[in-house]
Structures are given as structure tokens and as C-alpha cells.
mmCIF file of C-alpha atoms in Angstrom:
data_model
loop_
_atom_site.group_PDB
_atom_site.id
_atom_site.type_symbol
_atom_site.label_atom_id
_atom_site.label_comp_id
_atom_site.label_asym_id
_atom_site.label_seq_id
_atom_site.Cartn_x
_atom_site.Cartn_y
_atom_site.Cartn_z
ATOM 1 C CA UNK A 6 -22.776 16.665 -12.970
ATOM 2 C CA UNK A 7 -19.690 15.762 -13.012
ATOM 3 C CA UNK A 8 -17.629 18.011 -14.806
ATOM 4 C CA UNK A 9 -17.795 16.560 -18.495
ATOM 5 C CA UNK A 10 -21.459 17.730 -18.541
ATOM 6 C CA UNK A 11 -22.050 14.207 -18.284
ATOM 7 C CA UNK A 12 -24.458 12.818 -15.686
ATOM 8 C CA UNK A 13 -22.473 9.590 -13.847
ATOM 9 C CA UNK A 14 -25.116 7.646 -15.078
ATOM 10 C CA UNK A 15 -24.548 7.943 -18.213
ATOM 11 C CA UNK A 16 -20.649 6.769 -17.883
ATOM 12 C CA UNK A 17 -18.472 3.747 -19.457
ATOM 13 C CA UNK A 18 -18.744 2.629 -15.569
ATOM 14 C CA UNK A 19 -20.570 3.698 -11.787
ATOM 15 C CA UNK A 20 -18.957 4.325 -8.552
ATOM 16 C CA UNK A 21 -16.552 5.913 -9.214
ATOM 17 C CA UNK A 22 -14.390 8.651 -7.976
ATOM 18 C CA UNK A 23 -10.887 8.150 -8.786
ATOM 19 C CA UNK A 24 -8.467 7.564 -12.243
ATOM 20 C CA UNK A 25 -4.526 6.788 -11.557
ATOM 21 C CA UNK A 26 -2.342 8.082 -14.612
ATOM 22 C CA UNK A 27 0.366 5.173 -14.308
ATOM 23 C CA UNK A 28 3.899 5.024 -15.886
ATOM 24 C CA UNK A 29 4.832 2.364 -17.865
ATOM 25 C CA UNK A 30 6.256 0.093 -14.905
ATOM 26 C CA UNK A 31 7.977 -3.322 -14.617
ATOM 27 C CA UNK A 32 7.191 -3.837 -11.340
ATOM 28 C CA UNK A 33 5.942 -6.002 -7.958
ATOM 29 C CA UNK A 34 4.042 -3.460 -6.474
ATOM 30 C CA UNK A 35 2.880 -3.351 -3.083
ATOM 31 C CA UNK A 36 -0.363 -3.854 -0.618
ATOM 32 C CA UNK A 37 0.059 1.028 -0.041
ATOM 33 C CA UNK A 38 1.372 1.891 -3.271
ATOM 34 C CA UNK A 39 -0.340 3.623 -5.179
ATOM 35 C CA UNK A 40 -0.726 1.387 -7.495
ATOM 36 C CA UNK A 41 -1.700 -1.977 -6.063
ATOM 37 C CA UNK A 42 -5.538 -1.909 -5.780
ATOM 38 C CA UNK A 43 -5.910 -3.838 -2.621
ATOM 39 C CA UNK A 44 -4.771 -0.281 -1.673
ATOM 40 C CA UNK A 45 -8.023 1.617 -1.459
ATOM 41 C CA UNK A 46 -10.904 1.658 -0.129
ATOM 42 C CA UNK A 47 -13.241 3.084 -1.959
ATOM 43 C CA UNK A 48 -12.842 1.039 -6.375
ATOM 44 C CA UNK A 49 -10.379 3.288 -8.376
ATOM 45 C CA UNK A 50 -9.886 3.759 -13.026
ATOM 46 C CA UNK A 51 -5.781 2.704 -14.281
ATOM 47 C CA UNK A 52 -4.313 3.970 -17.140
ATOM 48 C CA UNK A 53 -0.855 2.982 -18.399
ATOM 49 C CA UNK A 54 0.785 5.605 -20.285
ATOM 50 C CA UNK A 55 2.861 3.596 -22.083
ATOM 51 C CA UNK A 56 6.940 5.214 -22.284
ATOM 52 C CA UNK A 57 6.752 7.446 -20.079
ATOM 53 C CA UNK A 58 8.571 4.815 -17.217
ATOM 54 C CA UNK A 59 11.342 6.034 -14.592
ATOM 55 C CA UNK A 60 13.881 6.731 -16.410
ATOM 56 C CA UNK A 61 11.746 9.428 -18.739
ATOM 57 C CA UNK A 62 9.164 11.061 -16.497
ATOM 58 C CA UNK A 63 12.436 11.025 -13.456
ATOM 59 C CA UNK A 64 15.102 11.841 -15.200
ATOM 60 C CA UNK A 65 13.928 13.145 -18.929
ATOM 61 C CA UNK A 66 11.644 15.536 -19.096
ATOM 62 C CA UNK A 67 7.792 14.099 -18.241
ATOM 63 C CA UNK A 68 6.417 18.229 -20.589
ATOM 64 C CA UNK A 69 8.056 15.799 -23.180
ATOM 65 C CA UNK A 70 4.789 13.360 -22.644
ATOM 66 C CA UNK A 71 2.145 16.587 -22.002
ATOM 67 C CA UNK A 72 -0.666 15.067 -24.199
ATOM 68 C CA UNK A 73 -0.132 10.888 -23.928
ATOM 69 C CA UNK A 74 -0.297 12.160 -20.011
ATOM 70 C CA UNK A 75 -4.079 14.262 -21.633
ATOM 71 C CA UNK A 76 -5.246 12.199 -23.831
ATOM 72 C CA UNK A 77 -4.948 8.417 -21.140
ATOM 73 C CA UNK A 78 -6.962 11.311 -18.385
ATOM 74 C CA UNK A 79 -9.060 12.587 -20.843
ATOM 75 C CA UNK A 80 -10.403 8.480 -21.326
ATOM 76 C CA UNK A 81 -10.823 7.930 -17.134
ATOM 77 C CA UNK A 82 -13.373 10.140 -16.650
ATOM 78 C CA UNK A 83 -15.810 9.463 -19.747
ATOM 79 C CA UNK A 84 -14.793 5.684 -18.272
ATOM 80 C CA UNK A 85 -16.870 7.779 -15.343
ATOM 81 C CA UNK A 86 -13.741 9.254 -12.476
ATOM 82 C CA UNK A 87 -14.266 12.690 -11.054
ATOM 83 C CA UNK A 88 -11.044 13.017 -9.878
ATOM 84 C CA UNK A 89 -7.296 12.152 -11.002
ATOM 85 C CA UNK A 90 -3.690 11.450 -9.647
ATOM 86 C CA UNK A 91 -1.190 9.690 -10.543
ATOM 87 C CA UNK A 92 1.761 7.142 -9.731
ATOM 88 C CA UNK A 93 4.771 9.638 -9.325
ATOM 89 C CA UNK A 94 4.934 12.566 -6.939
ATOM 90 C CA UNK A 95 7.969 13.588 -10.024
ATOM 91 C CA UNK A 96 4.678 14.529 -12.410
ATOM 92 C CA UNK A 97 4.480 17.908 -10.089
ATOM 93 C CA UNK A 98 5.712 19.696 -13.585
ATOM 94 C CA UNK A 99 2.506 19.004 -15.018
ATOM 95 C CA UNK A 100 0.429 20.203 -12.397
ATOM 96 C CA UNK A 101 -0.806 23.466 -13.945
ATOM 97 C CA UNK A 102 -1.130 22.349 -17.428
ATOM 98 C CA UNK A 103 -3.205 19.393 -16.673
ATOM 99 C CA UNK A 104 -5.948 20.958 -14.292
ATOM 100 C CA UNK A 105 -5.934 23.396 -16.899
ATOM 101 C CA UNK A 106 -6.745 21.573 -19.717
ATOM 102 C CA UNK A 107 -8.581 18.176 -17.422
ATOM 103 C CA UNK A 108 -12.702 19.480 -16.503
ATOM 104 C CA UNK A 109 -12.421 17.481 -12.753
ATOM 105 C CA UNK A 110 -9.071 18.072 -10.499
ATOM 106 C CA UNK A 111 -5.939 16.297 -10.797
ATOM 107 C CA UNK A 112 -3.853 15.924 -7.802
ATOM 108 C CA UNK A 113 -0.004 15.427 -9.323
ATOM 109 C CA UNK A 114 1.708 14.455 -6.966
ATOM 110 C CA UNK A 115 2.027 13.771 -2.782
ATOM 111 C CA UNK A 116 4.731 17.017 -2.588
ATOM 112 C CA UNK A 117 0.920 19.296 -3.196
ATOM 113 C CA UNK A 118 1.001 18.977 0.326
ATOM 114 C CA UNK A 119 3.998 20.328 1.535
ATOM 115 C CA UNK A 120 3.151 23.397 2.164
ATOM 116 C CA UNK A 121 -0.081 22.822 4.268
ATOM 117 C CA UNK A 122 1.672 19.957 6.101
ATOM 118 C CA UNK A 123 4.543 23.095 6.666
ATOM 119 C CA UNK A 124 1.330 25.417 7.942
ATOM 120 C CA UNK A 125 0.599 22.448 11.326
ATOM 121 C CA UNK A 126 3.541 22.408 12.454
ATOM 122 C CA UNK A 127 5.338 23.694 15.404
ATOM 123 C CA UNK A 128 6.973 27.069 15.207
ATOM 124 C CA UNK A 129 10.936 26.242 14.603
ATOM 125 C CA UNK A 130 9.432 22.857 12.366
ATOM 126 C CA UNK A 131 9.490 22.356 9.343
ATOM 127 C CA UNK A 132 8.749 19.275 6.721
ATOM 128 C CA UNK A 133 11.480 17.597 4.803
ATOM 129 C CA UNK A 134 10.474 14.675 1.558
ATOM 130 C CA UNK A 135 11.424 11.166 1.354
ATOM 131 C CA UNK A 136 12.119 10.855 -3.110
ATOM 132 C CA UNK A 137 12.802 8.320 -4.894
ATOM 133 C CA UNK A 138 16.165 10.838 -6.325
ATOM 134 C CA UNK A 139 17.558 13.659 -4.174
ATOM 135 C CA UNK A 140 19.501 14.732 -7.148
ATOM 136 C CA UNK A 141 16.597 14.487 -9.723
ATOM 137 C CA UNK A 142 13.780 16.665 -7.367
ATOM 138 C CA UNK A 143 15.074 20.284 -8.005
ATOM 139 C CA UNK A 144 13.849 23.399 -7.414
ATOM 140 C CA UNK A 145 11.503 23.565 -9.990
ATOM 141 C CA UNK A 146 9.604 20.507 -8.350
ATOM 142 C CA UNK A 147 9.290 22.530 -5.071
ATOM 143 C CA UNK A 148 8.273 25.800 -6.699
ATOM 144 C CA UNK A 149 5.212 23.299 -8.617
ATOM 145 C CA UNK A 150 3.540 22.629 -5.767
ATOM 146 C CA UNK A 151 3.663 25.867 -3.343
ATOM 147 C CA UNK A 152 7.422 24.750 -1.688
ATOM 148 C CA UNK A 153 10.158 26.045 -0.457
ATOM 149 C CA UNK A 154 13.336 25.968 -1.925
ATOM 150 C CA UNK A 155 15.067 25.923 0.707
ATOM 151 C CA UNK A 156 12.819 22.457 2.264
ATOM 152 C CA UNK A 157 15.102 19.338 3.737
ATOM 153 C CA UNK A 158 15.008 16.277 1.037
ATOM 154 C CA UNK A 159 16.606 13.655 1.139
ATOM 155 C CA UNK A 160 16.969 10.815 -1.103
ATOM 156 C CA UNK A 161 17.044 6.838 -1.339
ATOM 157 C CA UNK A 162 21.302 5.748 -2.333
ATOM 158 C CA UNK A 163 21.557 5.145 -6.253
ATOM 159 C CA UNK A 164 23.100 2.075 -5.396
ATOM 160 C CA UNK A 165 20.174 0.992 -3.457
ATOM 161 C CA UNK A 166 17.419 -1.490 -4.292
ATOM 162 C CA UNK A 167 15.537 0.375 -3.601
ATOM 163 C CA UNK A 168 16.284 2.773 -6.726
ATOM 164 C CA UNK A 169 16.891 -0.406 -9.076
ATOM 165 C CA UNK A 170 13.147 -1.937 -8.432
ATOM 166 C CA UNK A 171 11.431 0.683 -8.959
ATOM 167 C CA UNK A 172 13.442 2.211 -10.784
ATOM 168 C CA UNK A 173 12.459 -0.356 -13.240
ATOM 169 C CA UNK A 174 16.338 -1.034 -13.954
ATOM 170 C CA UNK A 175 14.893 -4.728 -12.282
ATOM 171 C CA UNK A 176 16.182 -6.690 -9.001
ATOM 172 C CA UNK A 177 13.985 -9.276 -7.087
ATOM 173 C CA UNK A 178 11.858 -6.562 -4.710
ATOM 174 C CA UNK A 179 12.630 -8.045 -1.212
ATOM 175 C CA UNK A 180 10.512 -6.339 0.753
ATOM 176 C CA UNK A 181 12.303 -6.625 4.379
ATOM 177 C CA UNK A 182 15.469 -5.105 1.910
ATOM 178 C CA UNK A 183 13.205 -2.382 0.749
ATOM 179 C CA UNK A 184 11.719 -1.494 4.116
ATOM 180 C CA UNK A 185 15.477 -1.549 5.569
ATOM 181 C CA UNK A 186 16.979 0.745 2.691
ATOM 182 C CA UNK A 187 13.464 3.009 2.785
ATOM 183 C CA UNK A 188 14.054 3.867 6.432
ATOM 184 C CA UNK A 189 17.662 3.774 6.992
ATOM 185 C CA UNK A 190 16.453 7.580 4.247
ATOM 186 C CA UNK A 191 14.532 8.829 6.229
ATOM 187 C CA UNK A 192 16.980 8.343 9.681
ATOM 188 C CA UNK A 193 19.541 10.584 7.383
ATOM 189 C CA UNK A 194 17.196 13.395 6.601
ATOM 190 C CA UNK A 195 16.453 14.269 10.340
ATOM 191 C CA UNK A 196 19.663 13.557 11.372
ATOM 192 C CA UNK A 197 20.092 15.786 8.947
ATOM 193 C CA UNK A 198 17.741 18.164 9.401
ATOM 194 C CA UNK A 199 16.776 17.790 13.250
ATOM 195 C CA UNK A 200 14.270 20.799 13.100
ATOM 196 C CA UNK A 201 12.570 18.307 10.683
ATOM 197 C CA UNK A 202 8.818 17.656 12.129
ATOM 198 C CA UNK A 203 6.767 15.462 9.418
ATOM 199 C CA UNK A 204 8.116 13.132 6.223
ATOM 200 C CA UNK A 205 6.431 13.488 3.030
ATOM 201 C CA UNK A 206 7.022 10.980 0.986
ATOM 202 C CA UNK A 207 7.978 12.022 -2.625
ATOM 203 C CA UNK A 208 7.828 8.967 -4.224
ATOM 204 C CA UNK A 209 4.253 6.665 -3.896
ATOM 205 C CA UNK A 210 6.356 2.850 -3.593
ATOM 206 C CA UNK A 211 7.087 4.603 -0.460
ATOM 207 C CA UNK A 212 3.859 4.448 1.922
ATOM 208 C CA UNK A 213 4.486 0.767 2.367
ATOM 209 C CA UNK A 214 7.020 2.142 4.656
ATOM 210 C CA UNK A 215 4.982 4.931 6.224
ATOM 211 C CA UNK A 216 3.795 3.668 9.799
ATOM 212 C CA UNK A 217 8.307 1.941 9.409
ATOM 213 C CA UNK A 218 8.943 6.254 8.581
ATOM 214 C CA UNK A 219 6.795 6.913 11.347
ATOM 215 C CA UNK A 220 7.706 4.181 14.506
ATOM 216 C CA UNK A 221 11.855 4.711 13.444
ATOM 217 C CA UNK A 222 11.800 8.356 13.207
ATOM 218 C CA UNK A 223 9.277 10.011 15.782
ATOM 219 C CA UNK A 224 7.916 12.261 13.120
ATOM 220 C CA UNK A 225 4.372 12.422 11.300
ATOM 221 C CA UNK A 226 4.692 11.496 7.700
ATOM 222 C CA UNK A 227 2.062 12.139 4.351
ATOM 223 C CA UNK A 228 2.074 10.268 1.302
ATOM 224 C CA UNK A 229 0.032 9.590 -1.654
ATOM 225 C CA UNK A 230 -1.976 7.315 -0.383
ATOM 226 C CA UNK A 231 -3.457 9.988 3.031
ATOM 227 C CA UNK A 232 -3.675 12.644 -0.108
ATOM 228 C CA UNK A 233 -5.979 10.855 -2.708
ATOM 229 C CA UNK A 234 -7.833 9.422 0.262
ATOM 230 C CA UNK A 235 -9.212 13.219 0.972
ATOM 231 C CA UNK A 236 -9.271 13.802 -1.799
ATOM 232 C CA UNK A 237 -11.209 11.329 -2.576
ATOM 233 C CA UNK A 238 -13.395 12.268 0.186
ATOM 234 C CA UNK A 239 -14.297 16.000 -1.565
ATOM 235 C CA UNK A 240 -15.373 14.805 -4.438
ATOM 236 C CA UNK A 241 -17.268 12.649 -2.986
ATOM 237 C CA UNK A 242 -19.379 13.511 0.964
ATOM 238 C CA UNK A 243 -20.071 10.829 2.753
ATOM 239 C CA UNK A 244 -24.149 10.629 4.571
ATOM 240 C CA UNK A 245 -23.778 10.224 7.851
ATOM 241 C CA UNK A 246 -26.944 9.623 9.503
ATOM 242 C CA UNK A 247 -28.937 12.075 11.965
ATOM 243 C CA UNK A 248 -27.516 12.434 14.926
#
């Protein structure tokens, strides 16, 4: 039985574990992005929350979209998913409310990993956050996930192609240029904060570049994809044969 009171056999779709609440965007999502179906090693379902575009969520008030997010999530649950995530790390602000409103576990944001990552690091090391927009990532977001308020944060420049494309403002996606910008921001993070022992990617468009970030900085890199792989494994643990 799932938390909905319905057995998986009676759901609209079977064999699902994760549902993804998508922002209302119109850009190319690379393999490795949360919104590219080829990213996932297990079946997922997507629902777009209309009107919830990047500007409204990152620079606006996500709370204004709480009810549409709840409705979309309930539709995914009725379809058969057993856990919910989202396509924007800034939705950490809705973690508590969505978890309270839904009958299945919710992992709104990669940022939820911050306390765990920091607990794993050697003495004198801390986690650093690489984000879409540093000016928009506030103490409220950090508090919502239990991260320290002085956690180092580095964002992509406002005039970057990354911000232009993934901010839904247009522009032609150029994976090589996007990766150059992301790597430069990650390098700036560790240069400014040498005690950063691991990098946490807030933005769900960053995972396609995680390997390049790790190679350039020499730090472990955590993102939404690894987080949801772990989340899904807990929801539907694999079966192993006899030893």
C-alpha cells in the first residue's frame, strides 16, 4: 500500500517511483538535467505547473504557487508515483508545506543535502553552494533546509548565457559555453572559499556539468540527480539474490 490508500496495482500507471513537478519553461534540457527523460535510470512522470516560470519562482514568491504545486503533485500521486521532487532548487521554500499536504515523501530541492554533506566532510571543511542566482538565494532558503546561514554561495553571472537560457529569456543553448560558465563559477567559489570541501549544485540544470566541475575543482559534487537516485532507492529498494 502507498500513502494514498491505493495499492500500486490500482494506480493509473504502474512501475513508477518518482514524479517531477516542472516549472513552466521553454528551453532545451540536456541529458543529465532533471527534465530530460534520458537522465533517469527508472521511469518518472512529469507535470508542468503552468505559470510557475523561473522568474516567478527564483525572483518572486513561490508561496503564491503553493496550491497549483499541490494539485499537480496530487495528480502525479493518483497516477502512481510514490515520491515527489521538483525542477528548481529554490522550491526549498515549499518543502514543509508540500510535505504536509501530500501523502507521499517529498524532496523539493537539492539543497536538502547540505547538512548531510557537511556532516561527512573532514574537520575544517564546509559545503559550498553553486546556484543559478546568488542574489536570490537567501537565508530563508538555507533555513528551510537546515543549512548554516553563512554557507558559501556562488551564482552564475546575471549576464551569462546560463542565466539567459535557463532563466527562460531566450538564447541559443550552447553546451560547451554553458559548461565553461559553470566551471568558472565553481572555480570562483573554491578560490574565494578555500575551505569548501564539497560543492552542492542548487540548480537542476547544473548536473550535466557535474563531472566538469569536479575535474576543475578537485571537490566532490552533489546535485539533484544523485539525490533523487538515493530517494528513489529508498522508496523502491532493489531486490538482491541470495549471497
